[in-house]
XYZ file of C-alpha atoms in Angstrom:
124
model
C 0.126 -0.225 0.121
C 1.152 3.855 -0.664
C 2.917 5.719 1.885
C 0.482 7.018 5.091
C -1.529 3.505 5.219
C -1.158 1.630 8.648
C -1.898 -1.918 7.706
C -3.500 -4.093 10.670
C -4.716 -7.576 11.007
C -6.561 -7.880 14.434
C -9.775 -6.610 16.193
C -7.200 -5.111 18.849
C -5.198 -3.334 16.168
C -8.213 -1.724 14.669
C -9.919 -0.612 17.902
C -6.258 0.998 18.995
C -6.342 2.653 15.551
C -10.121 4.096 16.132
C -9.098 5.259 19.417
C -6.165 6.975 18.431
C -8.025 8.772 15.414
C -10.413 9.960 18.201
C -7.959 11.031 20.510
C -6.033 13.025 17.594
C -9.314 14.323 16.244
C -8.898 12.801 13.254
C -11.485 11.109 10.755
C -10.378 7.543 9.678
C -11.076 5.665 6.571
C -10.952 1.698 6.886
C -10.357 -0.562 3.868
C -11.097 -4.018 4.008
C -8.493 -6.072 1.832
C -7.540 -9.607 0.991
C -4.965 -10.912 -1.204
C -7.714 -13.260 -2.503
C -10.262 -10.350 -3.111
C -9.314 -9.347 -6.796
C -11.691 -6.016 -6.534
C -9.709 -5.018 -3.696
C -6.881 -4.866 -5.956
C -8.619 -2.899 -8.655
C -9.737 -0.466 -6.092
C -6.166 0.104 -4.644
C -5.039 0.431 -8.255
C -7.657 2.602 -9.933
C -9.300 4.245 -7.259
C -7.140 4.997 -4.454
C -3.923 5.607 -7.084
C -6.179 8.349 -8.819
C -4.786 12.050 -8.935
C -8.600 13.229 -7.674
C -8.871 10.990 -4.835
C -5.206 11.266 -2.875
C -6.023 15.135 -2.049
C -9.021 14.117 -0.509
C -7.929 11.685 1.809
C -5.073 13.972 2.931
C -6.585 14.606 6.562
C -7.615 10.612 7.009
C -5.902 8.554 9.303
C -5.972 5.479 6.640
C -6.075 2.010 7.753
C -6.068 -1.292 5.646
C -7.641 -4.132 7.565
C -5.596 -7.229 5.926
C -8.148 -10.441 6.242
C -6.269 -12.471 3.914
C -5.932 -15.189 6.615
C -9.965 -15.106 7.171
C -9.204 -16.585 10.741
C -12.339 -16.304 13.464
C -11.357 -13.206 15.009
C -11.181 -11.546 11.409
C -14.741 -12.975 10.728
C -16.015 -11.830 14.120
C -14.929 -8.477 13.180
C -16.628 -8.540 10.043
C -19.767 -9.594 12.048
C -19.588 -6.625 14.030
C -19.663 -4.533 11.085
C -22.322 -6.473 9.271
C -20.033 -7.215 6.484
C -19.582 -10.449 4.126
C -16.175 -9.501 3.293
C -14.113 -7.445 1.431
C -14.009 -4.854 -0.268
C -15.210 -2.746 1.670
C -14.355 0.857 2.627
C -16.010 2.226 6.223
C -15.625 5.997 7.053
C -15.421 7.152 10.696
C -16.053 10.905 12.025
C -13.621 12.464 13.795
C -15.854 11.381 17.076
C -15.342 7.800 15.948
C -19.006 7.050 14.620
C -19.145 5.175 11.611
C -20.576 7.366 8.642
C -22.655 4.185 7.581
C -24.447 6.458 4.988
C -21.226 6.965 2.822
C -20.220 3.334 3.074
C -18.735 1.271 0.587
C -19.397 -2.304 -0.373
C -18.072 -4.005 -3.398
C -16.410 -2.413 -6.375
C -16.489 1.414 -7.262
C -14.772 3.497 -9.291
C -12.796 6.913 -9.127
C -15.577 9.357 -9.861
C -18.118 7.646 -7.381
C -15.371 7.042 -4.874
C -14.515 11.110 -4.703
C -18.441 11.618 -4.589
C -18.654 9.709 -1.641
C -15.567 11.301 -0.261
C -17.363 14.707 -0.907
C -20.527 13.426 0.994
C -18.390 12.634 3.932
C -16.656 15.724 4.285
C -19.512 17.565 5.345
C -20.215 15.001 8.013
C -16.729 14.463 9.862
């Protein structure tokens, strides 16, 4: 992943990142990723690398949850967020609450993602 991303793989690490972002008053973007997820690689290459996207992510704490192992602990976390698996991208306000209305599940292109980020900005 590009610079500025934190890759984690356990629920405890996610909770620590959410706590740190909240303490810093920083919004957080959580990217659910797995090596076997083709759509995840497409999003990484075509969405996150898009020149219109990077500047919009500058304020976010960027977290990649690597669920490649798909162990019981990781699957329990998917259940906590009511997700079936990657790809999924979640946004959290500075207060730590998820912005459920801009949640991305499945593939998305750069222009759709830019629109989600613009919608999220007003609620951070």
